[in-house]
Short mmCIF file of C-alpha atoms in Angstrom, two decimals:
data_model
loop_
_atom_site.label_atom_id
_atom_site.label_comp_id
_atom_site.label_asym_id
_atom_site.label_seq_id
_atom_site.Cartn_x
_atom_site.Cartn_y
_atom_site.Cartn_z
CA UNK H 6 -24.67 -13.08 -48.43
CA UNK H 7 -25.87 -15.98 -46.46
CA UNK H 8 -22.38 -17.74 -46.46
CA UNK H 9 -20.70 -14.59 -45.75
CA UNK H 10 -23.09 -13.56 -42.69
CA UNK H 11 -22.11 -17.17 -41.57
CA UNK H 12 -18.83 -17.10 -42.17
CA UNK H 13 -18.24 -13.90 -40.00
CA UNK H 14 -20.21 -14.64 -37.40
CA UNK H 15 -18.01 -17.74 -36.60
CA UNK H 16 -15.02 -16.19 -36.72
CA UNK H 17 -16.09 -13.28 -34.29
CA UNK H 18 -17.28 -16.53 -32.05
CA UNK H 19 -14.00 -18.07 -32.73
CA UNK H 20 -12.11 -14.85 -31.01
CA UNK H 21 -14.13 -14.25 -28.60
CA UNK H 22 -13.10 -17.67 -27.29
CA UNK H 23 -9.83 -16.74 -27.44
CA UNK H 24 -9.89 -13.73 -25.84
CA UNK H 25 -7.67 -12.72 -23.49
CA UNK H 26 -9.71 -10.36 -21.44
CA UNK H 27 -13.31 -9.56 -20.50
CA UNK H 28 -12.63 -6.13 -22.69
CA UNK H 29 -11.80 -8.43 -25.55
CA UNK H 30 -15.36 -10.39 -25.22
CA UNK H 31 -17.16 -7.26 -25.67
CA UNK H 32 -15.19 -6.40 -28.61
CA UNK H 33 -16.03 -9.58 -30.45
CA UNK H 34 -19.86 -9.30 -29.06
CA UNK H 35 -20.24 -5.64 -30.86
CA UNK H 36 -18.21 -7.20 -34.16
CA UNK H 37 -20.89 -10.21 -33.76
CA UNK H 38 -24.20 -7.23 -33.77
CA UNK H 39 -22.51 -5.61 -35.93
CA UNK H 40 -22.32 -8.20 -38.46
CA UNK H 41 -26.64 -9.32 -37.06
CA UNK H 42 -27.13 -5.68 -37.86
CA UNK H 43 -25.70 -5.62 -41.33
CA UNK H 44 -27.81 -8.97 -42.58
CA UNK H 45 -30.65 -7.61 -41.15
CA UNK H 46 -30.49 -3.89 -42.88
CA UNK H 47 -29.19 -5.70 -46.07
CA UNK H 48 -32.69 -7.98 -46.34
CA UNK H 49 -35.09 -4.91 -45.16
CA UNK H 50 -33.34 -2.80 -48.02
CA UNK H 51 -32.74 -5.56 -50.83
CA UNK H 52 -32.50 -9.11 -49.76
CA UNK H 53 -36.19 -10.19 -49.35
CA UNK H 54 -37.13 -12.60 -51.64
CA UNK H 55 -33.88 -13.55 -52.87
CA UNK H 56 -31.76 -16.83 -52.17
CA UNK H 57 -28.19 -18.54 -52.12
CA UNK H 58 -28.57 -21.39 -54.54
CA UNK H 59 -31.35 -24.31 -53.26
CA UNK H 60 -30.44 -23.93 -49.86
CA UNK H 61 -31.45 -20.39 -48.47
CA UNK H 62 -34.00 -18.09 -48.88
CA UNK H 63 -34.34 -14.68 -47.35
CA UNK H 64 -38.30 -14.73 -47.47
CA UNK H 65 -41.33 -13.38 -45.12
CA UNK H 66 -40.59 -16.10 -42.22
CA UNK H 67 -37.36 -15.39 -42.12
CA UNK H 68 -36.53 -12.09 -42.08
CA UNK H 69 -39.66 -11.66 -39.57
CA UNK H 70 -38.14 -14.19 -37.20
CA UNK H 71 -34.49 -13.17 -37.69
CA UNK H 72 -35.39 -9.55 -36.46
CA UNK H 73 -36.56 -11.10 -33.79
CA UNK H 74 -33.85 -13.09 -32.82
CA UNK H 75 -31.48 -10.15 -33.40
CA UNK H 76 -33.15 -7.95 -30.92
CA UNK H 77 -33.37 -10.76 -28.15
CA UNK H 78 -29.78 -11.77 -28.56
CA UNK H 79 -28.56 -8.56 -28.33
CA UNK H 80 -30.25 -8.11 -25.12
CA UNK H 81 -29.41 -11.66 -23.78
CA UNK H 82 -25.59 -10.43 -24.29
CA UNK H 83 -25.80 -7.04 -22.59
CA UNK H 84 -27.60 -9.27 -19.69
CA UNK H 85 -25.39 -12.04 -20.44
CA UNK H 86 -22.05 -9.58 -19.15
CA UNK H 87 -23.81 -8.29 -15.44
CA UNK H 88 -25.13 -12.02 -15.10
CA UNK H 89 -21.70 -13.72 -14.99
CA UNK H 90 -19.53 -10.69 -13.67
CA UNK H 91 -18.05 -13.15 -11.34
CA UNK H 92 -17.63 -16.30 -12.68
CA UNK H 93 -14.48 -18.17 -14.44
CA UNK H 94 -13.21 -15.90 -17.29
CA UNK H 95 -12.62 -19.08 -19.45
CA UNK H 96 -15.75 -20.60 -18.68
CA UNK H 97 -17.24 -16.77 -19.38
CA UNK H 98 -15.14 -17.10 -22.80
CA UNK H 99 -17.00 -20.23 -23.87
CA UNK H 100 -20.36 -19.14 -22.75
CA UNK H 101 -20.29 -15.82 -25.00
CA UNK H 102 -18.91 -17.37 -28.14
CA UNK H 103 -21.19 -20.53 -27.41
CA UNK H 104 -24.07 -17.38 -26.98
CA UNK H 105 -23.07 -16.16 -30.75
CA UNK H 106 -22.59 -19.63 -32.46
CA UNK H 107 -26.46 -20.53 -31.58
CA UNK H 108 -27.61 -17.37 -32.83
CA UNK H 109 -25.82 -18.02 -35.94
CA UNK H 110 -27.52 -21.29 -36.08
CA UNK H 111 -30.85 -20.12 -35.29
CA UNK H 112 -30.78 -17.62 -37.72
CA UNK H 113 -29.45 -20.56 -40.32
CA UNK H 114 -32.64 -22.64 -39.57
CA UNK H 115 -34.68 -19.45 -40.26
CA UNK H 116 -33.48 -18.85 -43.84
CA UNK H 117 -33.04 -23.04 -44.98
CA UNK H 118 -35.11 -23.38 -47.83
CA UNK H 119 -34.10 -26.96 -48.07
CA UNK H 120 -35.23 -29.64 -45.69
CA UNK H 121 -31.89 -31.47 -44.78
CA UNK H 122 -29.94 -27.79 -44.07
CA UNK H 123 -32.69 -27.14 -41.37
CA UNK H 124 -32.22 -30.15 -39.72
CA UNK H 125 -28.20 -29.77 -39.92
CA UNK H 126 -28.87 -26.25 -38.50
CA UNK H 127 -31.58 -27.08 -36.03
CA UNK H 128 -29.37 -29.98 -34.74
CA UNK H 129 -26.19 -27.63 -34.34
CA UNK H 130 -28.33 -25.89 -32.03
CA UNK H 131 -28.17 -28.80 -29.75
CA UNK H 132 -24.41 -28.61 -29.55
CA UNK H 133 -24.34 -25.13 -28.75
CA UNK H 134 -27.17 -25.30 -26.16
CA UNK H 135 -25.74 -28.09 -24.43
CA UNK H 136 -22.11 -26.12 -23.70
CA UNK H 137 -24.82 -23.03 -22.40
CA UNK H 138 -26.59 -25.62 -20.35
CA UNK H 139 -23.68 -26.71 -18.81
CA UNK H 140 -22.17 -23.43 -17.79
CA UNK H 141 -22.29 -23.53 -13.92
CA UNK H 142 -20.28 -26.65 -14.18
CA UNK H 143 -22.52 -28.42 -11.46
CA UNK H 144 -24.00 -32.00 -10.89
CA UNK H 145 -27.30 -30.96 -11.95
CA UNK H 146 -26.05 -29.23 -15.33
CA UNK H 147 -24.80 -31.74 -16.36
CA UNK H 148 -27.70 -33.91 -16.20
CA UNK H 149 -29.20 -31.54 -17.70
CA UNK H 150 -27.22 -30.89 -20.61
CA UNK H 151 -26.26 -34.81 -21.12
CA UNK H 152 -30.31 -35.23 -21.50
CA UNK H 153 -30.30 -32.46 -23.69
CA UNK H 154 -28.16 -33.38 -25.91
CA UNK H 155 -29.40 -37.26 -25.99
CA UNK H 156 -33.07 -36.37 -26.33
CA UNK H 157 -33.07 -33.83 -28.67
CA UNK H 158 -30.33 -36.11 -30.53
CA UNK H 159 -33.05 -38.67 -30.89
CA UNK H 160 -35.73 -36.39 -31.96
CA UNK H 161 -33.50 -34.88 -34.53
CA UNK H 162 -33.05 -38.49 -35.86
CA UNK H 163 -36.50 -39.04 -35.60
CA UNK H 164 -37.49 -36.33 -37.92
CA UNK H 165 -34.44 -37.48 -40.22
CA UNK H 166 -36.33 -40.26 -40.95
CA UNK H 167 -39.14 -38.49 -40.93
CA UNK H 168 -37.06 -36.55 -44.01
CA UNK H 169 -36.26 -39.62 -45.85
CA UNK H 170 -39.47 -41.21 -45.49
CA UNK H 171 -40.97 -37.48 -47.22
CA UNK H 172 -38.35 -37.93 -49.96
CA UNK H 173 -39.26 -40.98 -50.88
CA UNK H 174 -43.40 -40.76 -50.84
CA UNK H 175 -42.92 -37.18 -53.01
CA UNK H 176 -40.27 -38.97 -55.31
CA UNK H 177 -38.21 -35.40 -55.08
CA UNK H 178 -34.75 -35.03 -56.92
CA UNK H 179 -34.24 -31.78 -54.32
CA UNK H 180 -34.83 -31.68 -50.52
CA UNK H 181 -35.95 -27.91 -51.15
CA UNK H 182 -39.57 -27.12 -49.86
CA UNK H 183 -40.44 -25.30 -53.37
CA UNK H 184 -40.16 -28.74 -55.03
CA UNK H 185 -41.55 -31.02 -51.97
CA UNK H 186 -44.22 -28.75 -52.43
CA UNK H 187 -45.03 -29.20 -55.89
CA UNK H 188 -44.32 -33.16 -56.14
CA UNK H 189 -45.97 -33.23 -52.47
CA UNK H 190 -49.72 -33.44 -54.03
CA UNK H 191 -48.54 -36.92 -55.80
CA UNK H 192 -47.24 -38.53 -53.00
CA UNK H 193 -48.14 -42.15 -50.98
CA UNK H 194 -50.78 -40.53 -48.61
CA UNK H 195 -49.83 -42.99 -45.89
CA UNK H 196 -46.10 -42.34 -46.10
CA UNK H 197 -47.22 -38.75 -46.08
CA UNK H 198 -48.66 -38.83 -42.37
CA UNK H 199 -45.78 -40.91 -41.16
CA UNK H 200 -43.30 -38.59 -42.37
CA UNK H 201 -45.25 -35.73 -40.87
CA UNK H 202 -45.75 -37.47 -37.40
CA UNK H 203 -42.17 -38.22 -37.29
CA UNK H 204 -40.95 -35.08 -37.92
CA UNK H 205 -43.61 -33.18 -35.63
CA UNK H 206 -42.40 -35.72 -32.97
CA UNK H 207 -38.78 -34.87 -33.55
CA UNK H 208 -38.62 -31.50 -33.95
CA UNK H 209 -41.22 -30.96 -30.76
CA UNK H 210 -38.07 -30.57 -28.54
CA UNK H 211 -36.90 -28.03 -30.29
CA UNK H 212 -40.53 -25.97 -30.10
CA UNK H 213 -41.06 -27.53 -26.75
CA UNK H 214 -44.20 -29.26 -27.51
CA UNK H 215 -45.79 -32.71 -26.51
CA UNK H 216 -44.58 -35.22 -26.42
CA UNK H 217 -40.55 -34.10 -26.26
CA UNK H 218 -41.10 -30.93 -23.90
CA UNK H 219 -39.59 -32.20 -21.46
CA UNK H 220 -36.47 -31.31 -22.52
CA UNK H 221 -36.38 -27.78 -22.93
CA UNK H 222 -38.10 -27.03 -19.90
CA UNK H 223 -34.55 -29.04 -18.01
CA UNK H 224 -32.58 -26.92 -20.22
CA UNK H 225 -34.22 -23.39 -19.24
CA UNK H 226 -33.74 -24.42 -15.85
CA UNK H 227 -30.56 -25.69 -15.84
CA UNK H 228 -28.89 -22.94 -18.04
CA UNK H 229 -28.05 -19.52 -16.87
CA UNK H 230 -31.50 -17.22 -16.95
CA UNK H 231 -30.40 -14.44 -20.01
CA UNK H 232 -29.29 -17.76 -21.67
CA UNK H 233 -32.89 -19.13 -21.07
CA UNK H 234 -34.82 -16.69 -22.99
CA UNK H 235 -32.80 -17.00 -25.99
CA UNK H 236 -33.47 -20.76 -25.50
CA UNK H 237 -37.61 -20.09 -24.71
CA UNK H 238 -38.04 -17.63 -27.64
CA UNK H 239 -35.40 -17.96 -30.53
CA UNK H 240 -35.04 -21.62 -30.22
CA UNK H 241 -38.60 -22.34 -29.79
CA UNK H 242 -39.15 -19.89 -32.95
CA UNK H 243 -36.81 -21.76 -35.21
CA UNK H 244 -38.76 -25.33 -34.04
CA UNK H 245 -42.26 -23.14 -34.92
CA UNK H 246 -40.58 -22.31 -38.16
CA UNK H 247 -39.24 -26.01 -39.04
CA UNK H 248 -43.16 -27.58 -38.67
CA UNK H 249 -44.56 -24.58 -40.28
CA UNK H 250 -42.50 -25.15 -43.30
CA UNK H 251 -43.54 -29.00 -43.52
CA UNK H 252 -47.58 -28.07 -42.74
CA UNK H 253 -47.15 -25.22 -45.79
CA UNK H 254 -45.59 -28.10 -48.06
CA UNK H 255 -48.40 -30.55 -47.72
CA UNK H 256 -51.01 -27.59 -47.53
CA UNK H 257 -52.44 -28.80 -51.06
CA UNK H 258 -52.21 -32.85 -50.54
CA UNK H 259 -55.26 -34.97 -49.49
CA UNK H 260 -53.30 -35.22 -46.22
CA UNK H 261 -54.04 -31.90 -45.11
CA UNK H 262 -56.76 -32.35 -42.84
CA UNK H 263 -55.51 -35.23 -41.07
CA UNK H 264 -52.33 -32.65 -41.00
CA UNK H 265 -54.58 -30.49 -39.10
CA UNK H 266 -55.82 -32.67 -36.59
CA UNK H 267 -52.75 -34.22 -35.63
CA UNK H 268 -51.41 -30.68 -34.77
CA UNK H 269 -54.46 -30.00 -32.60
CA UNK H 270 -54.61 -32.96 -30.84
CA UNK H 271 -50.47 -32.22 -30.04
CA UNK H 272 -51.49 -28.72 -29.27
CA UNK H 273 -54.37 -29.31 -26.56
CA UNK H 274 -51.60 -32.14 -25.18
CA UNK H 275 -49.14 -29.34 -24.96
CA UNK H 276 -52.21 -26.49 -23.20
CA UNK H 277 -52.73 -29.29 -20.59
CA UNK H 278 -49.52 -30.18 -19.83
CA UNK H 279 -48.47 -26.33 -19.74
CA UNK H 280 -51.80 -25.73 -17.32
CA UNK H 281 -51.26 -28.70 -14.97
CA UNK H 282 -47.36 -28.18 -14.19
CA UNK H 283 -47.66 -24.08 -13.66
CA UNK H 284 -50.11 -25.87 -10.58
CA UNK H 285 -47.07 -28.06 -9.81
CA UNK H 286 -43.84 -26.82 -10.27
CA UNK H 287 -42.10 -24.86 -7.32
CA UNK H 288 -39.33 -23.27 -9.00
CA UNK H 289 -39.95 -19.78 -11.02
CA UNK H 290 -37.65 -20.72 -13.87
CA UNK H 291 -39.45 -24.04 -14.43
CA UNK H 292 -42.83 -21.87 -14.20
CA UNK H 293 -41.87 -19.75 -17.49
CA UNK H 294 -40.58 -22.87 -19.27
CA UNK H 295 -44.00 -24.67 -18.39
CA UNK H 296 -45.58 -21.45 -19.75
CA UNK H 297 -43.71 -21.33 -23.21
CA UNK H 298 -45.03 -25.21 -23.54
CA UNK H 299 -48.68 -23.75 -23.18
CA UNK H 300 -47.89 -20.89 -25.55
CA UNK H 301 -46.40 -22.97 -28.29
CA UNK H 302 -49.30 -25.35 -27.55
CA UNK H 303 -51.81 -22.48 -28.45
CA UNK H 304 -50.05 -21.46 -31.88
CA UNK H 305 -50.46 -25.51 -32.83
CA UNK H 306 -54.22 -25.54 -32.30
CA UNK H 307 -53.87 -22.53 -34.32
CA UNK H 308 -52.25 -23.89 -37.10
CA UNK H 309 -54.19 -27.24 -36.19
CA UNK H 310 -57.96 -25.24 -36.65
CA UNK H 311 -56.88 -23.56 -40.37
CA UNK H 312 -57.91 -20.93 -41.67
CA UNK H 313 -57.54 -17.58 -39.32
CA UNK H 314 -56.25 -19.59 -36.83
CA UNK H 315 -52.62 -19.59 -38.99
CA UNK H 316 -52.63 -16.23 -39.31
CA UNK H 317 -53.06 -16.11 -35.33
CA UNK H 318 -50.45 -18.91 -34.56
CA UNK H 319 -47.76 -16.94 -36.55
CA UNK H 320 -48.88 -13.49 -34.54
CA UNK H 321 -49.22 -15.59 -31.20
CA UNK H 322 -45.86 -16.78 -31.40
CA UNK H 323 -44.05 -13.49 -32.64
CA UNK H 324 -45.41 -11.61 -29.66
CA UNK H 325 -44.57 -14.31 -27.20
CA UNK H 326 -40.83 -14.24 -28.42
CA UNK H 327 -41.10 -10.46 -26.83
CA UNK H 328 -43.00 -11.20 -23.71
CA UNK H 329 -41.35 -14.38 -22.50
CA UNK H 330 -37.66 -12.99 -23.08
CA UNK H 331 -38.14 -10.14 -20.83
CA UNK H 332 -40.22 -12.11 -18.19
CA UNK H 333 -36.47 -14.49 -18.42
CA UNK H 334 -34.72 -11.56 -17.80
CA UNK H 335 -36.52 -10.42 -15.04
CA UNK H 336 -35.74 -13.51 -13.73
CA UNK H 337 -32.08 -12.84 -13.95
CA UNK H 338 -32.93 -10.06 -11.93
CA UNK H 339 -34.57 -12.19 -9.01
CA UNK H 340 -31.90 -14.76 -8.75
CA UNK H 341 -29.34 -11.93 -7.81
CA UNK H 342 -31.50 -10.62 -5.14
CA UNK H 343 -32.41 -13.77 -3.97
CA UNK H 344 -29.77 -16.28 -5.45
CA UNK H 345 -32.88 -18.62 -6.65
CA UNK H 346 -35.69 -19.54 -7.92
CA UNK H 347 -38.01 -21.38 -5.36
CA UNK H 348 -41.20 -19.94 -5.45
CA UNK H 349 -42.15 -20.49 -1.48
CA UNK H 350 -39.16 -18.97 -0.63
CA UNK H 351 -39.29 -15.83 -2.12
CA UNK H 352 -41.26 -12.36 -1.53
CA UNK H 353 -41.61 -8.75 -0.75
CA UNK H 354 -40.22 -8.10 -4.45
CA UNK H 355 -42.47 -4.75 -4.78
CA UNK H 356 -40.61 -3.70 -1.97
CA UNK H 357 -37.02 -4.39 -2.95
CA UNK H 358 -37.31 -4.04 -6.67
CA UNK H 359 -40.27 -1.86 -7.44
CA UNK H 360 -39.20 -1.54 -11.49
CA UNK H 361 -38.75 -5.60 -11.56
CA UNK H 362 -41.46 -6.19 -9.51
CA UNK H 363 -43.72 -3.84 -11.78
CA UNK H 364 -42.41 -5.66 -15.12
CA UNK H 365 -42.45 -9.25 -13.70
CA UNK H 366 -46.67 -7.55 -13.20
CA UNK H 367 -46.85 -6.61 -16.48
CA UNK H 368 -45.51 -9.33 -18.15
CA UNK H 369 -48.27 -12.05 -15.70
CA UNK H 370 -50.94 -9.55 -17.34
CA UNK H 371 -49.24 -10.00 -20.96
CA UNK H 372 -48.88 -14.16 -20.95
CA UNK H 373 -52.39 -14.25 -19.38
CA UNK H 374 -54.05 -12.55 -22.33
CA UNK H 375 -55.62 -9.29 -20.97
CA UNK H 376 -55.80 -6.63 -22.84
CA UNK H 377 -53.51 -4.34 -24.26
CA UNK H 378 -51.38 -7.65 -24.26
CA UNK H 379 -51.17 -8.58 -28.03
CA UNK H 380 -51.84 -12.01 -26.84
CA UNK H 381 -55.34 -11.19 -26.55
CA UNK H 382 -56.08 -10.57 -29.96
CA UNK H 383 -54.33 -13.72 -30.95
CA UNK H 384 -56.10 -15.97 -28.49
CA UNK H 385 -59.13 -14.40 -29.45
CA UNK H 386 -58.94 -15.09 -33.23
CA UNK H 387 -58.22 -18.67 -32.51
CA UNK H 388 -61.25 -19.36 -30.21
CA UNK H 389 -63.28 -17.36 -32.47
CA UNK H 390 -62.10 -20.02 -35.55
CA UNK H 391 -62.73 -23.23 -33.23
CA UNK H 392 -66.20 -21.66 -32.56
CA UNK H 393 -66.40 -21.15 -36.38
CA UNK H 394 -65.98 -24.56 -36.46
CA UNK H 395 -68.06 -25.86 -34.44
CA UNK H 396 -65.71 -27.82 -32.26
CA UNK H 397 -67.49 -27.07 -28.58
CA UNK H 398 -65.23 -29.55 -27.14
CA UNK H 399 -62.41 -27.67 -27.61
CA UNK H 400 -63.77 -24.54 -26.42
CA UNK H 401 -65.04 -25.81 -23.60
CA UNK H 402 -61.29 -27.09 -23.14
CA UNK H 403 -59.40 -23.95 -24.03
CA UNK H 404 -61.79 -21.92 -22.07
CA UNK H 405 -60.97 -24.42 -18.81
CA UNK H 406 -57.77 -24.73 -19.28
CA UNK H 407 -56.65 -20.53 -20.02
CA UNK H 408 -58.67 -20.11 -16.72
CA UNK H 409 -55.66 -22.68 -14.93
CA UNK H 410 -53.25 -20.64 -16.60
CA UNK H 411 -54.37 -17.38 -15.70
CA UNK H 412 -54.91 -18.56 -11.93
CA UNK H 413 -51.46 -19.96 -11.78
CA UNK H 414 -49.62 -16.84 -12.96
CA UNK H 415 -51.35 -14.63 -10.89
CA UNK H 416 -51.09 -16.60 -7.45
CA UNK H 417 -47.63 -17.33 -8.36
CA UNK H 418 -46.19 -13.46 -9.54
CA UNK H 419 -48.36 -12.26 -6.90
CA UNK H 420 -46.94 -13.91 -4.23
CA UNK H 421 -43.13 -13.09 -4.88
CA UNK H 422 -44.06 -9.57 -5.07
CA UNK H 423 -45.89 -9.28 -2.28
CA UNK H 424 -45.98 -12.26 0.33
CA UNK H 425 -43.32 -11.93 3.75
CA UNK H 426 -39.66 -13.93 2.60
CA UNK H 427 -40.64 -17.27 4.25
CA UNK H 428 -37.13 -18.31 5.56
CA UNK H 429 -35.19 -14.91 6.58
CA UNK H 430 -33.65 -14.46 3.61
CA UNK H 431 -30.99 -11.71 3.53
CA UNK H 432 -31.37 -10.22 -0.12
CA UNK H 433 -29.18 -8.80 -2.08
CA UNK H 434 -29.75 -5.12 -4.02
CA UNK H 435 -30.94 -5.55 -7.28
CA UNK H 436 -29.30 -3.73 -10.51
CA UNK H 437 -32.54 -1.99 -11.77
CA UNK H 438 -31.10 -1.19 -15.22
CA UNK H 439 -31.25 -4.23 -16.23
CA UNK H 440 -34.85 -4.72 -15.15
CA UNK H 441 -35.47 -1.26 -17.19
CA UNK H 442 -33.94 -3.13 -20.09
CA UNK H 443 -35.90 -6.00 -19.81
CA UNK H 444 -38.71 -3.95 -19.23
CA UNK H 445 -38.43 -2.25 -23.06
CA UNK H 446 -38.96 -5.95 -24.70
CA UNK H 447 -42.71 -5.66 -22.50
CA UNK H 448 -43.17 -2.39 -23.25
CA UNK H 449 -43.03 -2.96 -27.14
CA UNK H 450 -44.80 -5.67 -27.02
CA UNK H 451 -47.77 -3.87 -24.99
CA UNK H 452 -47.38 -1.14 -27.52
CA UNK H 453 -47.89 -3.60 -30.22
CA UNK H 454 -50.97 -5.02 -28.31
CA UNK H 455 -52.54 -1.42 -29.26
CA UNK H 456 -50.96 -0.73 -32.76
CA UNK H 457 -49.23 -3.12 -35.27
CA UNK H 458 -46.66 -1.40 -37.81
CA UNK H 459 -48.68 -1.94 -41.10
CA UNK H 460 -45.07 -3.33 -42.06
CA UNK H 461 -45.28 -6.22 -39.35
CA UNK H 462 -49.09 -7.34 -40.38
CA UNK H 463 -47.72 -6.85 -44.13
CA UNK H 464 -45.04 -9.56 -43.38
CA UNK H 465 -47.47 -11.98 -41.01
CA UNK H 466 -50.03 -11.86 -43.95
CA UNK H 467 -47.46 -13.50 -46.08
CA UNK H 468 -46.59 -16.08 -44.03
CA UNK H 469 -49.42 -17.23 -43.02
CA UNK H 470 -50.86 -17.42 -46.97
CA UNK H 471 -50.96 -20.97 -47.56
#
């Protein structure tokens, strides 16, 4: 199933390069969900739990993570199509079937069961997310996507060796994680940790942590916004899933706990980096990228503190795919009334865009944590663990540093929705179906915030089971 899913989602990318018309591109966009669709109904239905040889494996993490992913994409390409209305039909070719190749690769990393095909996956993604980068064609794109493509390059070598170095401590005949996991407990302890600190450090510009974060945050500002929450949410998911995969395989090796503490020393790195730049940065695109670097730094303290805290890190990060996609698109949104990003430029959004300035609102109260945000209950269960622990430090930290957070996105949202345009802008009328649509990604999530499918806590439960 797999290889056929694969298959057919390349060759619907393949003609929607080639298409002649704009017509044509949605054609080969509803063959593309059409084909998302299918997997997805097949694994709900039958497919969970089984596999294509050593390679793939339709389990918990995946399917969770590939529903998400579906959903997202789906609305990045309806956003996608009113984003780039008038731009270069050729250049709009690429862009679309670029669009569908990294969702295809995303959702490749998601169901690898072997080591070596999620790195082959999770380093196609850097092909297809440098051509996105690139899109407007400009000076600064390409920077952009040249430094894309050569830093995530070297982190995906760095965790390669982080691979090799794993296959030789656990002595493995198969890359697979079911057998790293059971020759795992054996292994050189010290090779262990250097393996895991290489591949943490490589694959942290693909979840946009410390110390490669950099990265993503030039690519989310650089690419075109619908592009950027794919990039901020699916992206960042199938990085997430990558190190979770690793941390599960040493779970039961003496290396665990030093496992542990590695990830939450990289994950309060990642909360104060996150805090300190939503102070600094002046552009609104740069401000959500600095925001999914805090985020992802929260779900590794989670996963760094044990226990609940995995359980939390997993339900943290599935939430935040919802949230920060339609705060993205929202963004969208702003740059065609405004035609950018500068955040001490821009205002009075409440009173051109009530509906966008209302979800860009609702989405500051979501990523801060209140409640009914889902967030909350997340955030919660991982302070609760560190206090379980006894680790004051760190709640004294995460308490300090949330408050930075929660300071900058209000001043910050606030002020574009309500401060006089500082430099006479003339702005344009907004499309306010589109900020309905992104709207529904909030909404659910809110919903969620007050009641969790049985079905969704069901699948978290089994991921996070160590």
């Amino acid at each position: 199933m797999i290889w056929l899913y694969l298959l057919l989602s390349v060759l619907t990318a393949s003609a929607a390069l080639l298409a002649r018309s704009r017509r044509a591109v949605r054609l080969c966009g509803a063959l593309f969900y059409t084909v998302q669709a299918g997997l997805l109904a097949w694994l709900f239905s039958a497919g969970a739990g089984t596999g294509s040889g050593s390679w793939f494996a339709f389990d918990a993490t995946g399917i969770l993570f590939y529903a998400l992913l579906v959903v997202v994409s789906l609305f990045v390409f309806f956003h996608s199509e009113a984003y780039l209305a008038g731009s270069d039909p050729a250049s709009a070719r690429l862009y679309f079937a670029l669009l569908m190749l990294l969702t295809a690769a995303i959702a490749g990393a998601y169901f690898a069961s072997n080591l070596a095909v999620t790195w082959i996956f999770l380093e196609a993604t850097t092909l297809c997310s440098a051509g996105i980068i690139y899109h407007r064609r400009t000076a600064q794109a390409l920077e952009a996507a040249w430094k894309y493509v050569f830093v995530c390059s070297t982190g995906i070598a760095t965790a390669y060796l982080g691979i090799l170095l794993l296959a030789a401590a656990t002595r493995s005949e198969s890359l697979s994680y079911d057998a790293l996991t059971a020759a795992a407990a054996a292994g050189n302890p010290l090779y262990l940790k250097t393996a895991f600190l290489l591949i943490l450090c490589g694959y942290s510009c693909k979840m946009e942590l410390f110390p490669l974060y950099t990265v993503g945050v030039d690519a989310n500002f650089a690419a075109p916004s619908p592009a950027s929450a794919l990039i901020s949410t699916g992206l960042v998911n199938a990085g997430f899933v990558a190190i979770l995969r690793v941390y599960r395989t040493l779970a039961a090796t003496e290396v665990f706990p030093w496992v542990r503490s590695v990830l939450l020393l990289t994950g309060v790195l990642s909360l104060v980096v996150g805090a300190l730049f939503l102070r600094r940065t002046n552009n609104y695109k740069r401000f959500l990228s600095y925001s999914t670097v805090e985020n992802m730094g929260i779900a590794a303290i989670g996963l760094g503190i044990g226990g609940a805290g995995v359980w939390a890190a997993v339900f943290h990060v599935v939430f935040h795919t919802l949230i920060k996609s339609s705060l993205f698109l929202q963004m969208a949104v702003v740059r065609q009334v405004y035609n950018g990003y500068r955040i001490n430029r821009l205002g009075d959004y409440m009173r051109i865009n009530r509906v966008g300035a209302v979800g860009l609102l609702a989405g500051m109260v979501a990523l801060a944590a209140f409640p009914p945000s889902p967030l909350f209950r997340s955030e919660l269960t991982i302070l609760s663990q560190v206090v379980s622990a006894g680790r004051w430090w760190l709640v004294a930290a995460l308490l300090l540093l949330l408050c930075i957070v929660i300071w900058s996105f209000c001043s910050r949202l606030l002020r574009l929705c309500y401060q006089p345009n500082q430099d006479r802008l003339h702005p344009s009328r907004a499309d306010r179906r589109l900020s309905w649509s992104a709207l529904t990604l909030l909404l659910a999530a809110l919903v969620a915030g007050l009641w969790q499918p049985r079905a969704l806590l069901e699948l978290i439960d089994r991921i996070a089971t160590l």
